[in-house]
JSON list of C-alpha atoms in Angstrom, two decimals:
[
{"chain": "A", "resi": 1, "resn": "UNK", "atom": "CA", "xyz": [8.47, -4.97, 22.95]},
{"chain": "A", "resi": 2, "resn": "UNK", "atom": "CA", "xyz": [6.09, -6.62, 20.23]},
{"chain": "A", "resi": 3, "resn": "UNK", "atom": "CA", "xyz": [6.19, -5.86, 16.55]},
{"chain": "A", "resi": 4, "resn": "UNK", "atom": "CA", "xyz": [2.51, -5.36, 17.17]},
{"chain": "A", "resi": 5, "resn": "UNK", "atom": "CA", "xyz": [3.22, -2.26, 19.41]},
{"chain": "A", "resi": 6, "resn": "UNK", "atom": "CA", "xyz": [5.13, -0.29, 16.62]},
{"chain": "A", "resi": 7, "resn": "UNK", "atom": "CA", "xyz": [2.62, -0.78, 14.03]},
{"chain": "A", "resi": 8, "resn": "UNK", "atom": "CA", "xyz": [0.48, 2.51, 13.43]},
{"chain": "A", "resi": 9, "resn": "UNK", "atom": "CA", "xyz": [-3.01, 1.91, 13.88]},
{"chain": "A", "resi": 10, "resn": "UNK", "atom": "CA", "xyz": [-5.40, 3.96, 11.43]},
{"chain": "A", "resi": 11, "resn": "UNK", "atom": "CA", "xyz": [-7.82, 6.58, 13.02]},
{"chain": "A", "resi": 12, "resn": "UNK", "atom": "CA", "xyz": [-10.03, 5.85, 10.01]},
{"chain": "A", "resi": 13, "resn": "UNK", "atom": "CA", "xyz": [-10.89, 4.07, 7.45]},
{"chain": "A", "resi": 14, "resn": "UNK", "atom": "CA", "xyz": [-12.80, 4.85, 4.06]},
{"chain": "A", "resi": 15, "resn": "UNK", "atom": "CA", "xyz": [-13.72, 3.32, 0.45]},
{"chain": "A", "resi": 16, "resn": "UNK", "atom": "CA", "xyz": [-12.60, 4.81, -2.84]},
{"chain": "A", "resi": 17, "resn": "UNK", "atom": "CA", "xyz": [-15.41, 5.44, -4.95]},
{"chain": "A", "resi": 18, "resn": "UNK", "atom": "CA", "xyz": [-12.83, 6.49, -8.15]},
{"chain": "A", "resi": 19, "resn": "UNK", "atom": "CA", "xyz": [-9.33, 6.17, -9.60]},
{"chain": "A", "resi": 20, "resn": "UNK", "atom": "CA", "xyz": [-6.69, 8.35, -8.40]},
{"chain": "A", "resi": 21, "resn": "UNK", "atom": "CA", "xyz": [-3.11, 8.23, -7.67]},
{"chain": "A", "resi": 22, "resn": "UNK", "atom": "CA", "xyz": [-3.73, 7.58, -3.77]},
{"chain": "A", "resi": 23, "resn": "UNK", "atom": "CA", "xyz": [-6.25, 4.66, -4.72]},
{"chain": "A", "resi": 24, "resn": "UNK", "atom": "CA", "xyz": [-3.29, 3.31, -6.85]},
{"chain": "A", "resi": 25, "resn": "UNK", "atom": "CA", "xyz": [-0.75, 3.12, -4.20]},
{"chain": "A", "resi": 26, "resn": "UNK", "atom": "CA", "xyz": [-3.64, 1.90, -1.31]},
{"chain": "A", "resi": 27, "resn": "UNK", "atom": "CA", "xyz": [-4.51, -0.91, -4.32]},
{"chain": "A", "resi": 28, "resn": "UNK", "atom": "CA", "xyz": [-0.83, -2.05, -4.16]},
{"chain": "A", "resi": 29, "resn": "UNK", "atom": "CA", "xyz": [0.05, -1.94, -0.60]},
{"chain": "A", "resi": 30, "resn": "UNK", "atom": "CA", "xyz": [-3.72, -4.05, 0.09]},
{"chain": "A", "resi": 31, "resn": "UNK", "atom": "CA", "xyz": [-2.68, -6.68, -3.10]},
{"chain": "A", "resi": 32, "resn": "UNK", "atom": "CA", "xyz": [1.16, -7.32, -0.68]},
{"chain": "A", "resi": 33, "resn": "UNK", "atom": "CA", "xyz": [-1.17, -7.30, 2.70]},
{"chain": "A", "resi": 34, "resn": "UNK", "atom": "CA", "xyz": [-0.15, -3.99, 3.87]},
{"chain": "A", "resi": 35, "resn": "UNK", "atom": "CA", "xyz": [-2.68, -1.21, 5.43]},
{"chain": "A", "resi": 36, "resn": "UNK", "atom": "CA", "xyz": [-0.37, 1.15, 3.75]},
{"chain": "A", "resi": 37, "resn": "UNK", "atom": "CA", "xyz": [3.23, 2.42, 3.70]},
{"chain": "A", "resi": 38, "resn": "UNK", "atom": "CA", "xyz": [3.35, 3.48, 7.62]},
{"chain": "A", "resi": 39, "resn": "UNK", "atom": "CA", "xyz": [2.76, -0.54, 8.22]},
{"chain": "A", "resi": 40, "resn": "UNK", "atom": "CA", "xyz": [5.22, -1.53, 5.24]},
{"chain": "A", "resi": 41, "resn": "UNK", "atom": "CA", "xyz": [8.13, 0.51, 6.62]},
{"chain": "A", "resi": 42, "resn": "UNK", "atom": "CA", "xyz": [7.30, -0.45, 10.35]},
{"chain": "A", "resi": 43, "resn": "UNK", "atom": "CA", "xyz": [7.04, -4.08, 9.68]},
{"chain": "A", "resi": 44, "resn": "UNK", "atom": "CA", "xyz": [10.16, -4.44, 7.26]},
{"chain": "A", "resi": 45, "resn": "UNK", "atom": "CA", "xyz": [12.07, -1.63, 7.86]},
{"chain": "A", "resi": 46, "resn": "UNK", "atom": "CA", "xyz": [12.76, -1.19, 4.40]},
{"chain": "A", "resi": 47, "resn": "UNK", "atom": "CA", "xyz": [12.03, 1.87, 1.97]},
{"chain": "A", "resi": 48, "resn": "UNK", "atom": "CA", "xyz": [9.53, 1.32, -0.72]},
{"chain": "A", "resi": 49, "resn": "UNK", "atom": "CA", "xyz": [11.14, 1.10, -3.94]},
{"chain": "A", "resi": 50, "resn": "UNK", "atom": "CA", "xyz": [9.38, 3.51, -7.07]},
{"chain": "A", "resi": 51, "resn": "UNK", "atom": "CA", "xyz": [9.32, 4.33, -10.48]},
{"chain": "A", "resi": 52, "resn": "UNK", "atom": "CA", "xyz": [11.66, 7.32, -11.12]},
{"chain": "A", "resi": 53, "resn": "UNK", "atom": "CA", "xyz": [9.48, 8.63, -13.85]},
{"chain": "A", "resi": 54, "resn": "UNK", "atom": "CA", "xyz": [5.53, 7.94, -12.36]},
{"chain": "A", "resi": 55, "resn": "UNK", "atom": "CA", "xyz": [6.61, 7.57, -8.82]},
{"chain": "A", "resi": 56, "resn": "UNK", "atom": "CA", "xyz": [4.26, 4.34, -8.30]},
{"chain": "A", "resi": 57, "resn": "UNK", "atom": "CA", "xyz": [5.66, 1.60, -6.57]},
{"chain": "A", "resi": 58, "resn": "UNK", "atom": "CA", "xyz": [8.09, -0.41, -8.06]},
{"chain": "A", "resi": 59, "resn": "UNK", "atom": "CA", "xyz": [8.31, -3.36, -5.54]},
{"chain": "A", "resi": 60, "resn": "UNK", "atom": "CA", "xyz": [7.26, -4.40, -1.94]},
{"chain": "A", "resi": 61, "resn": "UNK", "atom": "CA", "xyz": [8.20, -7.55, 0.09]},
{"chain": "A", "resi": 62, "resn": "UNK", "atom": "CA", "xyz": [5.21, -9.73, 1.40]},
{"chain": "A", "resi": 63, "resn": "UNK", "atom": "CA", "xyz": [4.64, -11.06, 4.90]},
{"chain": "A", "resi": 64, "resn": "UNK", "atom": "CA", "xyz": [5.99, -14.33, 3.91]},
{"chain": "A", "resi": 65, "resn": "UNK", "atom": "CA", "xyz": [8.98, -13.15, 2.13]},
{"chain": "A", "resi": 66, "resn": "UNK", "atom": "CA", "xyz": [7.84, -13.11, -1.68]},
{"chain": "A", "resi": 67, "resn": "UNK", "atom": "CA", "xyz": [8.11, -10.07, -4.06]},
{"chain": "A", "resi": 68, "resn": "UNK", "atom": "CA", "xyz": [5.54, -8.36, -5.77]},
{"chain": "A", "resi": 69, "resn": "UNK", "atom": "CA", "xyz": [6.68, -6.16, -8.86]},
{"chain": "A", "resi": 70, "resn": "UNK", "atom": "CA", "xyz": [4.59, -3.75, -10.28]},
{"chain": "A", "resi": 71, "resn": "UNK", "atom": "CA", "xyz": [4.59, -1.99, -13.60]},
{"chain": "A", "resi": 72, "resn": "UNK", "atom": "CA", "xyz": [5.07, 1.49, -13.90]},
{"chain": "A", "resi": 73, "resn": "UNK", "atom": "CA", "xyz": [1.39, 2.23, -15.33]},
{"chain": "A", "resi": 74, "resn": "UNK", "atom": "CA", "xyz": [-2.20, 2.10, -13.48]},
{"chain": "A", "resi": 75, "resn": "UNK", "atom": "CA", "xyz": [-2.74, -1.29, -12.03]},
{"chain": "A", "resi": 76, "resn": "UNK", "atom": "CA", "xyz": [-6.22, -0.93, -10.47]},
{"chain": "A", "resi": 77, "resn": "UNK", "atom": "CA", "xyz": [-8.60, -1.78, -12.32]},
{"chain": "A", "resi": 78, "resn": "UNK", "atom": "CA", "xyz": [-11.69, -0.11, -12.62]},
{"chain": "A", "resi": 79, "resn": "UNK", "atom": "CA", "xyz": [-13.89, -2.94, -11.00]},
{"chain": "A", "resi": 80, "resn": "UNK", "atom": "CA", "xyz": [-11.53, -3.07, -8.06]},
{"chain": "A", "resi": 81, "resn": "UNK", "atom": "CA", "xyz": [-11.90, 0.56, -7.13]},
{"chain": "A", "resi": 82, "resn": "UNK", "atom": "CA", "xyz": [-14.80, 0.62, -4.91]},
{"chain": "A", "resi": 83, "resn": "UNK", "atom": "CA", "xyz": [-12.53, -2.46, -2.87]},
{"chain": "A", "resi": 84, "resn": "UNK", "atom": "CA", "xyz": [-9.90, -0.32, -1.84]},
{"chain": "A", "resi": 85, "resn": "UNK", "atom": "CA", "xyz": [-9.78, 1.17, 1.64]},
{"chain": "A", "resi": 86, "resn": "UNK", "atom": "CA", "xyz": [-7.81, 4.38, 2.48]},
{"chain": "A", "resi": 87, "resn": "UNK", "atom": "CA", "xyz": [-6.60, 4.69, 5.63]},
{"chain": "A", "resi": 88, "resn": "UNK", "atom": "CA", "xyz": [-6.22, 7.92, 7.42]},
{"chain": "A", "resi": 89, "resn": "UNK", "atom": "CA", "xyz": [-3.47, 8.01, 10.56]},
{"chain": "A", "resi": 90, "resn": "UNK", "atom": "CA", "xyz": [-4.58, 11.73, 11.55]}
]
């Protein structure tokens, strides 16, 4: 059995058109190369580390092994927003 087969594949797929908490956590899943946390945790196998306090992500592992750290404020910026695509699995 393929990684490929494990993977959750997205019903749908929609832009942002403004800021909000579920744009910030699609913006840093998409800046790692991840669809969203349903890919992260089927590909690694790992949980997604957070901020105790804002509950944004902390940390993911890329594809190719690297980190990406994030702080524990808004990282989106506002000229990014209308980038970001939320997935829906429903």
């Amino acid at each position: 059995m393929s990684a490929a087969s494990v993977i959750p594949e997205p019903k749908s797929m929609t832009r942002a058109k403004k800021w909000s908490d579920e744009v910030e956590e699609a913006y840093r899943f998409q800046v790692a190369g991840y669809k969203g946390e349903a890919e992260y945790t089927a590909l690694k196998g790992l949980e997604v580390e957070r901020w105790p306090d804002s509950g944004y992500i902390k940390k993911l592992t890329r594809k190719d092994g690297n980190f990406y750290y994030y702080n524990k404020d808004r990282e989106c910026p506002d000229k990014d927003v209308h980038q970001i695509k939320i997935y829906s699995y429903n």
